[in-house]
CSV table of C-alpha atoms in Angstrom, one decimal:
chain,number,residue,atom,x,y,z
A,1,UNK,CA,61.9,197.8,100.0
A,2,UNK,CA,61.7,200.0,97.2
A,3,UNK,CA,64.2,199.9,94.6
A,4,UNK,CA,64.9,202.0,90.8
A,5,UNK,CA,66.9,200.6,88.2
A,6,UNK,CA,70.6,202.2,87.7
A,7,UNK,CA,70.9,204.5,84.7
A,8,UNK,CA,74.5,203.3,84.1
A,9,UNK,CA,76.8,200.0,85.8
A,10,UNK,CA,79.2,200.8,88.2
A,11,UNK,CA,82.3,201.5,87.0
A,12,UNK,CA,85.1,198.2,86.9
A,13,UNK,CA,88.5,197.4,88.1
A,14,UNK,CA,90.7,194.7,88.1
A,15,UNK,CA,89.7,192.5,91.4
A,16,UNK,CA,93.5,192.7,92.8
A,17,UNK,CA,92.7,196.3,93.1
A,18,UNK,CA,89.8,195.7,95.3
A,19,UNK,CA,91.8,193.2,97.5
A,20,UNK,CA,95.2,191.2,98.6
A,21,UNK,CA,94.7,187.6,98.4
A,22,UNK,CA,97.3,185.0,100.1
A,23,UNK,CA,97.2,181.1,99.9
A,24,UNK,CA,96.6,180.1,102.9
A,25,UNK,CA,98.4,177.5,105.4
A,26,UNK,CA,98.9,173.9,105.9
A,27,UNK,CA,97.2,172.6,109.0
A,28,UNK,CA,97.6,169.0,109.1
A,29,UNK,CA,93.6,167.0,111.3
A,30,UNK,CA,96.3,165.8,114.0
A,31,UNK,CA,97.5,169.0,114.5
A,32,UNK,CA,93.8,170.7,114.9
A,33,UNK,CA,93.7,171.2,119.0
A,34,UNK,CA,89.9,173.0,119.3
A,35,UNK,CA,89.0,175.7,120.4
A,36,UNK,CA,87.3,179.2,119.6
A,37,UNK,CA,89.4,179.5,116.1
A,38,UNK,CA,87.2,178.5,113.0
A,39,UNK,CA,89.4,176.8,110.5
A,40,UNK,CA,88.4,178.0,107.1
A,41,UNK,CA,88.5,175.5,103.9
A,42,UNK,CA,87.3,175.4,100.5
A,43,UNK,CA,84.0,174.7,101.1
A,44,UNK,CA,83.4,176.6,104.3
A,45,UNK,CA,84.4,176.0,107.9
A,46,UNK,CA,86.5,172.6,108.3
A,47,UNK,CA,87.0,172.4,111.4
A,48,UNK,CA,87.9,174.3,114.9
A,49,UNK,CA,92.0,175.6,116.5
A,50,UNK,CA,93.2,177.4,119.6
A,51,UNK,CA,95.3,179.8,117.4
A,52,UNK,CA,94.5,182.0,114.1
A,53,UNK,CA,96.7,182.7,111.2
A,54,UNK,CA,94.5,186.3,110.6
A,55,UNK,CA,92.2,188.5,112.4
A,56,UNK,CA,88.5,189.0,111.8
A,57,UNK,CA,86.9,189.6,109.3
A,58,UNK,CA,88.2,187.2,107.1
A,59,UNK,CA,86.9,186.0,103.2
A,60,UNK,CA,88.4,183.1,101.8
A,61,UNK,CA,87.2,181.1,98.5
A,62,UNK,CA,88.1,177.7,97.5
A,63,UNK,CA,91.2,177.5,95.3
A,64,UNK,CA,90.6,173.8,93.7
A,65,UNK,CA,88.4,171.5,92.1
A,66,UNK,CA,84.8,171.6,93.1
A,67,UNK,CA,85.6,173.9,95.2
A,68,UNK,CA,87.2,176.8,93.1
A,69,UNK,CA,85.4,180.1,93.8
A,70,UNK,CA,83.4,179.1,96.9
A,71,UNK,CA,83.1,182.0,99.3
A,72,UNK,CA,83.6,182.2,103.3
A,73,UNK,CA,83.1,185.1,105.5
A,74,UNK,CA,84.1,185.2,109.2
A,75,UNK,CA,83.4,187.5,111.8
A,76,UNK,CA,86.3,186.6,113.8
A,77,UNK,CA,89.8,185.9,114.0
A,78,UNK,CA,90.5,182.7,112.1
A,79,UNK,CA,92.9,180.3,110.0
A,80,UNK,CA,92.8,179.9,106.6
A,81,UNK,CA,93.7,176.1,105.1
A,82,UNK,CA,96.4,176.4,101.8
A,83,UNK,CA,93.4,174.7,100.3
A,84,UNK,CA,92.1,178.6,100.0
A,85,UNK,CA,93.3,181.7,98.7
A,86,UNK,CA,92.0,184.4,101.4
A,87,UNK,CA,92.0,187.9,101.8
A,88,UNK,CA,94.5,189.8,103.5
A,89,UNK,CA,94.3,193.7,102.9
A,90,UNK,CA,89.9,194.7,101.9
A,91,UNK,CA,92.2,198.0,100.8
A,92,UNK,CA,89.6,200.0,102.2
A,93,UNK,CA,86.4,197.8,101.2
A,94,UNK,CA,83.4,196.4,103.1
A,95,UNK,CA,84.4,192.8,104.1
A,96,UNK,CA,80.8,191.8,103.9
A,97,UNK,CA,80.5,193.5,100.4
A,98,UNK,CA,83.4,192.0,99.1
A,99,UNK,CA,82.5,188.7,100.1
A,100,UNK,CA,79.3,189.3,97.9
A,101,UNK,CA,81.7,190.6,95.3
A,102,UNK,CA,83.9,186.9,95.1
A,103,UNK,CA,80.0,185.0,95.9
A,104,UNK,CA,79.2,186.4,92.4
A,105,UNK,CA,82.2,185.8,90.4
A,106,UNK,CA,81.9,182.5,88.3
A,107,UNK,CA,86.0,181.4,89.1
A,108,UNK,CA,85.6,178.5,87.0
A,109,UNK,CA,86.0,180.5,83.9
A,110,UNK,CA,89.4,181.9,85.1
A,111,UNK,CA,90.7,178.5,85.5
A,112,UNK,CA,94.9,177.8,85.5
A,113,UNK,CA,95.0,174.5,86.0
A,114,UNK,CA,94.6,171.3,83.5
A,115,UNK,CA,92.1,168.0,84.0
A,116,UNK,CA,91.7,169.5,88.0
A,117,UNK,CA,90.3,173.3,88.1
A,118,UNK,CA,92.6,175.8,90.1
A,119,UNK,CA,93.0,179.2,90.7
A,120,UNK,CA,96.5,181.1,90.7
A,121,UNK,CA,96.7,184.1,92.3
A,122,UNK,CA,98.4,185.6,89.0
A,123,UNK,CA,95.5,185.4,87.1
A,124,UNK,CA,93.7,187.5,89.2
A,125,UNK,CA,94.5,190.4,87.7
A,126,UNK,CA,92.4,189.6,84.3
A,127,UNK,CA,88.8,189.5,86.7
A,128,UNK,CA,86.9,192.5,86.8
A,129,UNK,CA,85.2,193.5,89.8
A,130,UNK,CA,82.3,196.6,90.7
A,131,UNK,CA,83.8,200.2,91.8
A,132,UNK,CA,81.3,200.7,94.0
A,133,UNK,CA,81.6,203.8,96.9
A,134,UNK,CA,81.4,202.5,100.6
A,135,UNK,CA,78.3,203.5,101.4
A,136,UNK,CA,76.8,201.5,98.7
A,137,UNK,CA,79.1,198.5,99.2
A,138,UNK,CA,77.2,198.7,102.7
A,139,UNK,CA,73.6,199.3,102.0
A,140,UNK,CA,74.2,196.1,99.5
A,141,UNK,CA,76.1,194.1,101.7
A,142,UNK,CA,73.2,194.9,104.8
A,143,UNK,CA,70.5,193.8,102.3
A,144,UNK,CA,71.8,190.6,101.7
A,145,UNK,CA,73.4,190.0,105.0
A,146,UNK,CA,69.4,189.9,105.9
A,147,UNK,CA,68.5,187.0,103.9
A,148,UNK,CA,71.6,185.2,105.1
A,149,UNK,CA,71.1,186.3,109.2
A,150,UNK,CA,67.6,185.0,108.9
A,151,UNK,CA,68.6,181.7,107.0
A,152,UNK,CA,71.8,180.9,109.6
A,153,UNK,CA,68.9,181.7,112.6
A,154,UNK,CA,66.5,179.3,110.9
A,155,UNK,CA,69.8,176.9,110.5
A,156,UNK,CA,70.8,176.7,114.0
A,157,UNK,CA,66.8,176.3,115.0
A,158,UNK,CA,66.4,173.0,112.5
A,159,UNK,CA,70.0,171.9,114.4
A,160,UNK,CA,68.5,172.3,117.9
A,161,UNK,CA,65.3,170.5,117.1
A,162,UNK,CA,67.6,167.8,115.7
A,163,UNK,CA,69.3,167.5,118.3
A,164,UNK,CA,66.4,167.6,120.8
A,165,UNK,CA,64.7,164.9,118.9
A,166,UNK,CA,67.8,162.7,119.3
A,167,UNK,CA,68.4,163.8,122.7
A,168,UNK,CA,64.8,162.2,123.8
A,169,UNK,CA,65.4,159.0,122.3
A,170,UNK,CA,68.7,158.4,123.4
A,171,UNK,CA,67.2,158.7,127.5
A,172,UNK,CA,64.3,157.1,126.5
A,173,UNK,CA,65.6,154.1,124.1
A,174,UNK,CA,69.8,153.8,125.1
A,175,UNK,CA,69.4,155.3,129.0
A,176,UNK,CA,66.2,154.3,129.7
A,177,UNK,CA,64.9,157.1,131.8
A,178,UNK,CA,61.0,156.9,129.4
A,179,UNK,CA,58.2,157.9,131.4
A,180,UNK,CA,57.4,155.8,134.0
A,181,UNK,CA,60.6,153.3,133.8
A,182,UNK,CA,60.8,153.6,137.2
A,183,UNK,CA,57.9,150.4,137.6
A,184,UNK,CA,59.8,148.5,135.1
A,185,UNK,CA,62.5,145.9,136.4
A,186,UNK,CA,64.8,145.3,133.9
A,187,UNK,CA,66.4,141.7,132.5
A,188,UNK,CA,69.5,140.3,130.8
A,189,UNK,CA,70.3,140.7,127.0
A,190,UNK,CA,72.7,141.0,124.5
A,191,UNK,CA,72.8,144.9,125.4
A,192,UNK,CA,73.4,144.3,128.9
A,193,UNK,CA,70.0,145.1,131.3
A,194,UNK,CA,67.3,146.2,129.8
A,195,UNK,CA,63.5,146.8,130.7
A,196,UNK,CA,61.1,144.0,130.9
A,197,UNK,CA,59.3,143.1,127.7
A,198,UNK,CA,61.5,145.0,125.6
A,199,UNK,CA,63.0,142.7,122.8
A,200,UNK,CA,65.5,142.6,119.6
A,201,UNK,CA,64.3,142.6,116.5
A,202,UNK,CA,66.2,142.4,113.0
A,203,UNK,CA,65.6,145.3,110.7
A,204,UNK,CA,64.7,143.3,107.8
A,205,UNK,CA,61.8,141.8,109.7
A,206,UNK,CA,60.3,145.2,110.4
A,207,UNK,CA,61.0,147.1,107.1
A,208,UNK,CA,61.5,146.2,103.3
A,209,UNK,CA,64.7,147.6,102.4
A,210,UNK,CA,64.8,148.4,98.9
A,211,UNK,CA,68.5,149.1,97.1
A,212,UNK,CA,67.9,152.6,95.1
A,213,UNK,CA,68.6,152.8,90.7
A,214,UNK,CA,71.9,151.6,89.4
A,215,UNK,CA,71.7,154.7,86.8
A,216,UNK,CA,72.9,155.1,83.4
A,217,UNK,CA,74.6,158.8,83.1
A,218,UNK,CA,73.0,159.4,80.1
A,219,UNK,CA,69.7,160.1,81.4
A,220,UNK,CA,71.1,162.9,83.8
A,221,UNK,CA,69.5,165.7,82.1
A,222,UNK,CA,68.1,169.0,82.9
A,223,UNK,CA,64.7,167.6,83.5
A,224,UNK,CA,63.3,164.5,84.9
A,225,UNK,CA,62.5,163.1,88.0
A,226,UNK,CA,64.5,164.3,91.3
A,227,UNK,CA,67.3,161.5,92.1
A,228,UNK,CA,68.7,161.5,95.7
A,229,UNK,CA,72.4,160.1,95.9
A,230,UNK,CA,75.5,160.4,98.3
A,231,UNK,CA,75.5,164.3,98.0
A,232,UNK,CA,72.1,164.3,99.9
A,233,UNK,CA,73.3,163.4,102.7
A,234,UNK,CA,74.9,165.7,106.1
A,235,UNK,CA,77.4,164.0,108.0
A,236,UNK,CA,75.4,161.7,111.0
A,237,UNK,CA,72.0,162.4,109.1
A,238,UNK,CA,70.0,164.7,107.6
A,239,UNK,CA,68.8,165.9,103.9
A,240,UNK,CA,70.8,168.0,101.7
A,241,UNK,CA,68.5,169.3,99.0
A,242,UNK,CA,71.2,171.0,97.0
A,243,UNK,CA,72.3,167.3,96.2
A,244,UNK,CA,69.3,165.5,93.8
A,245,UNK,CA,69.8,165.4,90.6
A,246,UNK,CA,67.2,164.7,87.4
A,247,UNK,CA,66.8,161.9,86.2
A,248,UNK,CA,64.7,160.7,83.3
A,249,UNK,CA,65.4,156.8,81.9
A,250,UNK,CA,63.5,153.7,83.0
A,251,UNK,CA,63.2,152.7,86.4
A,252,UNK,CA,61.3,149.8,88.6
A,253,UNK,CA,58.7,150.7,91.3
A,254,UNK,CA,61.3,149.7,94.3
A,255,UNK,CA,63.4,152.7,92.9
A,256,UNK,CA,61.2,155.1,93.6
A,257,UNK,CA,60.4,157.6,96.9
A,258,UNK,CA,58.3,159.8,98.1
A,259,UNK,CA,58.6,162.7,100.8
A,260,UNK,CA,58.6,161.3,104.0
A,261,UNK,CA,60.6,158.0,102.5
A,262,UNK,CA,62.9,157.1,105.3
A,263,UNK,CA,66.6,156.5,103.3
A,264,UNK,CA,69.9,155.5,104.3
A,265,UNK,CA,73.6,155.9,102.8
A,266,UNK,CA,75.0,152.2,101.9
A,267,UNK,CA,78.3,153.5,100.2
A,268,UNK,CA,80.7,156.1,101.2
A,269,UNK,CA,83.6,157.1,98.9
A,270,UNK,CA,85.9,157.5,101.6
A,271,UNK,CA,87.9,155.2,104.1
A,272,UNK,CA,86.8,157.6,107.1
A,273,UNK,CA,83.1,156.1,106.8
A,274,UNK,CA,81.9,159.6,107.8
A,275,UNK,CA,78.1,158.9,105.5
A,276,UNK,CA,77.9,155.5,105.2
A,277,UNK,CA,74.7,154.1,107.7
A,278,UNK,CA,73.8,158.1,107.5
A,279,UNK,CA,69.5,158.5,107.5
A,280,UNK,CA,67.8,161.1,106.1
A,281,UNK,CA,64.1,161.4,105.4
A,282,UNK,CA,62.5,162.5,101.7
A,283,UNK,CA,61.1,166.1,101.9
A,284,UNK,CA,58.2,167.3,100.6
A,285,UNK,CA,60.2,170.2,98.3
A,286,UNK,CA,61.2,168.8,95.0
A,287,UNK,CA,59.9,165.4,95.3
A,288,UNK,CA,56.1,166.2,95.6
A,289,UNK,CA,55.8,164.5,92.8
A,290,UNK,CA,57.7,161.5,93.5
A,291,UNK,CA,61.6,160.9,92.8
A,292,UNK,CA,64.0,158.5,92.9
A,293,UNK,CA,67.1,157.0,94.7
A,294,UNK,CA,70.5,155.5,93.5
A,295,UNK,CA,72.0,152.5,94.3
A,296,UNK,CA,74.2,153.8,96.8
A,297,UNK,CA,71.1,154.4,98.9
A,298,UNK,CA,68.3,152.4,100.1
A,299,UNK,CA,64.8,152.8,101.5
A,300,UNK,CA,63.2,151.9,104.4
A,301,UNK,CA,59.9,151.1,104.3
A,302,UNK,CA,58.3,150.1,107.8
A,303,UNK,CA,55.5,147.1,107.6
A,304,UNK,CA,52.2,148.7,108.4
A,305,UNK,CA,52.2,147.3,111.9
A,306,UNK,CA,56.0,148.0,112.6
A,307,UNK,CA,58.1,150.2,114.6
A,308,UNK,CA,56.8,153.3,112.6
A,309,UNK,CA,59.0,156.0,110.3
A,310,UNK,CA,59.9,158.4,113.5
A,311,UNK,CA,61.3,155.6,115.7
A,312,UNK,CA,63.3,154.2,113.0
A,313,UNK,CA,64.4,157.6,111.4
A,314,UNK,CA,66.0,158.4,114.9
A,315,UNK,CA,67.5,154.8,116.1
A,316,UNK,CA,68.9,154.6,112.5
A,317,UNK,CA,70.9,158.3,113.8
A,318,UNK,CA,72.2,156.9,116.7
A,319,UNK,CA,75.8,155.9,117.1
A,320,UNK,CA,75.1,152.4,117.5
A,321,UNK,CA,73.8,152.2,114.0
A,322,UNK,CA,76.7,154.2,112.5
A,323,UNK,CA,79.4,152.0,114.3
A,324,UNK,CA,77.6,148.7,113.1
A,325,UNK,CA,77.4,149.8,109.5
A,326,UNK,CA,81.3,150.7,109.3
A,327,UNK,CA,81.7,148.0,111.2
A,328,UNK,CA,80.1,145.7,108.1
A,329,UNK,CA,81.0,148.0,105.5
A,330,UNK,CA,83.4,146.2,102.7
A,331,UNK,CA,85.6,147.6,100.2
A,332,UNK,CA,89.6,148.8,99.8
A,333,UNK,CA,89.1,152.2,98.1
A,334,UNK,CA,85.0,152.5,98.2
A,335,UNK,CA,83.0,151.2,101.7
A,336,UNK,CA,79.6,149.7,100.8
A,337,UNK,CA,77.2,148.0,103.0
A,338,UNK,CA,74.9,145.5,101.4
A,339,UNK,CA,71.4,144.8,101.7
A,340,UNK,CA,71.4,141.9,103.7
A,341,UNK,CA,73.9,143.0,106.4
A,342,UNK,CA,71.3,145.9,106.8
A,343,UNK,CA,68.5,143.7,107.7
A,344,UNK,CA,70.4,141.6,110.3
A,345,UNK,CA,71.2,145.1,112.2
A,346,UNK,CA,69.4,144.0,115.9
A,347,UNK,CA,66.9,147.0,116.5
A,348,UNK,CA,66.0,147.3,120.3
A,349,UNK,CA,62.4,147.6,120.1
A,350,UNK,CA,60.4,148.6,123.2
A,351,UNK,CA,56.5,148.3,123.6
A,352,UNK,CA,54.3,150.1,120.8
A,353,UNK,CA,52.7,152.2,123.1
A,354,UNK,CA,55.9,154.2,124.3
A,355,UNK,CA,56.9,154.4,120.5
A,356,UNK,CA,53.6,155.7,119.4
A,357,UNK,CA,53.9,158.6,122.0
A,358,UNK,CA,57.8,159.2,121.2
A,359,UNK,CA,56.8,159.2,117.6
A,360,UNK,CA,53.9,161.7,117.9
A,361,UNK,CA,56.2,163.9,119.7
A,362,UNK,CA,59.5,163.9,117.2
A,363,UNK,CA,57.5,163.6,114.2
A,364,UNK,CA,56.0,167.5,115.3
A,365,UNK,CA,59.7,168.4,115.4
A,366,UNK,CA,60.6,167.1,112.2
A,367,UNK,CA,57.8,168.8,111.1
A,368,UNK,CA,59.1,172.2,112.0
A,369,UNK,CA,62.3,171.6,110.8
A,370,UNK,CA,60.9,171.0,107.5
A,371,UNK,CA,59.5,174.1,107.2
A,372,UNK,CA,62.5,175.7,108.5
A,373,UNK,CA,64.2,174.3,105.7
A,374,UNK,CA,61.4,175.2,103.5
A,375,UNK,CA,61.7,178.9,104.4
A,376,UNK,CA,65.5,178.9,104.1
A,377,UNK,CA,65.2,177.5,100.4
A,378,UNK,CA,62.9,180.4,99.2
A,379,UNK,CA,65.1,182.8,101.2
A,380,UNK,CA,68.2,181.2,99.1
A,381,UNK,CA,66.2,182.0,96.2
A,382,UNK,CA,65.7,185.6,96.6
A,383,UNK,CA,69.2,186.0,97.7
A,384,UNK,CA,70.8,184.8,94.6
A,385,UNK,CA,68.3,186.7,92.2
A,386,UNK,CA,69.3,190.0,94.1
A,387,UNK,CA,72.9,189.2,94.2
A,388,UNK,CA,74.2,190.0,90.5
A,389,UNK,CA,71.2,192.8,90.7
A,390,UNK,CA,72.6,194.4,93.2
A,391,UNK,CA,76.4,193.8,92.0
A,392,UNK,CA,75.9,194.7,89.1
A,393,UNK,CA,74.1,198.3,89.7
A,394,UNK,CA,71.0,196.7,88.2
A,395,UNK,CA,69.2,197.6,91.2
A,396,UNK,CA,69.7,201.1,92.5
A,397,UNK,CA,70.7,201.3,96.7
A,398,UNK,CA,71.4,205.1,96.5
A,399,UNK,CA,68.2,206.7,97.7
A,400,UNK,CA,67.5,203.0,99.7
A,401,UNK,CA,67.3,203.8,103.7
A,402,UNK,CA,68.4,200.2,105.0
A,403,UNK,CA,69.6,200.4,108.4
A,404,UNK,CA,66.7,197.9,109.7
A,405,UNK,CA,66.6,196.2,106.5
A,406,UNK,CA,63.2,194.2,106.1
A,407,UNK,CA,63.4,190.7,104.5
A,408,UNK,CA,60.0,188.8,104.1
A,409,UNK,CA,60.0,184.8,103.8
């Protein structure tokens, strides 16, 4: 892709000439019945209806604290939460473009509320926004719809592989349909039936489990060593790498991690318990040179002739993990889960070879997510060092033929 540098910026007008926004509509978790109809809130899609409040496409953004500014775009027919300010006449305007448009604008600087950040929809008025011609809007908004296409694909591939992974061990280790369980009689336990010379072990007895850094915030700075907290962790499991933050004061060895560190959520700020007992593994991106983890985490570290880091990882994701730590979890307005209630969880272990064998085959998965999730951070990247280019007019689309635009990872 070839690309000039404008001679002059677009021209500017106030962003409530570009488009209509509305707050949007209560719509209370009991009242959510399913279906086909994303619900949109301020940090993306909440949640699923039967009925929308708009048709497609739709652009929201987040109209309160953390969320202020954060941009949504739908394809279809959806409902917008009153937590978001959304779009109801483009007056004319790409969708996808003017989704690009509100992704660039920093909303925090247009803020009308007091100690909590808001937006109010009569300030709009005061933010500028690009007069760009349609064409444009679209050759800009197909050029980055690109990067994000190929980082959704890579998305839903990491999710399937996930679930695959989990899929196995749940008809190997919770079903047990394993290769060749049909010689294996199966005896009493605390579980009900399970195979022959299969047996319960306590966590603690096949893993050291280290509590992460109580942290001063003083040594949050700009640089320092990679700190994983709460915020890298996705609901049921998984690493959020937008979450770590640097840390550089004193720390002791049992603090410290390194990719491929197996790590679980011990706290989780809400009643709901949706993170707490969450696992997540340590990637290689950012913490190639080691890192850190706070006290609301801990580490697993398997004994060299334990269950191995694959087997744990996924019986640490299944359900029965989750429902034991809530289930141990203390605390009125904060859940936390200490160490020792951690190493009395029972771990159903089965013979080594038929973990070895699951292992090698998850652990090839994981690997591929990884680099998914490698690719999609470099696409990121480009995407939001061509964004305010090409919002701005700093890079030229004019003369740019994009109809099959080309995005290399």
């Amino acid at each position: 892709m070839s690309t000039s540098t404008a001679r002059t910026p677009p021209r500017k007008k106030s962003l409530v000439d570009l488009v209509a926004l509305k707050r949007g509509y209560d719509l209370p978790s009991q009242n959510r019945e399913g279906g086909g109809v994303p619900i949109l809130g301020s940090f993306g899609i909440t949640g699923w209806h039967n009925s929308a409040k708009h048709p497609g496409p739709g652009v929201s953004i987040g109209r309160s604290g953390a969320s202020i500014g954060v941009a949504t775009y739908t394809d279809c027919q959806y409902w917008p939460l009153n937590t978001t300010l959304y779009i109801t006449d483009f007056k004319g305007n790409d969708p996808r473009f003017v989704y690009y448009v509100l992704d660039s604008i920093d909303f925090r600087a247009f803020n009308s509320g007091g100690a909590i950040p808001s937006l109010n929809r009569n300030y709009l008025g005061s933010i500028n926004a690009p007069d760009i011609p349609l064409l444009a809007q679209r050759k800009i908004a197909g050029i980055l719809s690109a990067y994000d296409d190929l980082i959704e694909n890579n998305t839903r591939r990491i999710k399937l592989l996930e679930e695959m992974a989990q899929r196995i061990y749940r008809e190997w280790f919770v079903a047990f349909h394993y290769p060749g369980h049909e010689k294996v009689s199966h005896v009493d336990s605390e579980l009900g039936p399970i195979p022959e010379g299969w047996r319960f072990e306590e966590l603690g007895g096949l893993a050291r489990i280290d509590k992460g850094l109580s942290y001063q915030g003083a040594y949050l700075t700009d640089d320092g060593l990679p700190m994983a907290n709460l915020k890298c962790f996705d609901v049921g499991g998984g690493f959020r790498r937008d979450g770590t933050k640097p840390y550089s004061g004193p720390f002791k060895e049992r603090h410290a991690v390194s990719p491929g560190t197996l790590i679980v959520a011990n706290t989780d700020l809400t009643q709901a318990g949706n993170v707490i007992g969450s696992p997540a593994i340590v990637p290689r991106s950012g913490f190639s040179g080691g890192g850190l983890i706070t006290h609301h985490l801990f580490a697993i570290r398997p004994h060299g002739e334990g269950p191995g880091r694959g087997f744990l990882y996924h019986t640490l994701r299944d359900t029965r993990f989750r429902a034991f730590a809530r289930g141990r979890a203390s605390g009125t307005t904060v859940l936390g889960l200490r160490t020792s209630d951690c190493e009395q969880y029972r771990v159903l272990l089965p013979p080594s070879q038929l973990r070895e064998r699951f292992s090698l085959l998850t652990e090839t998965m994981l690997a591929q997510a990884e680099s998914l999730e490698d690719a999609n951070l470099r696409l990121r990247i480009t995407r939001n060092l061509l964004l305010p280019r090409l919002i701005s007019g700093q890079i030229d689309v004019t003369d740019l033929d994009i109809a099959m635009p080309h995005v290399a990872l």
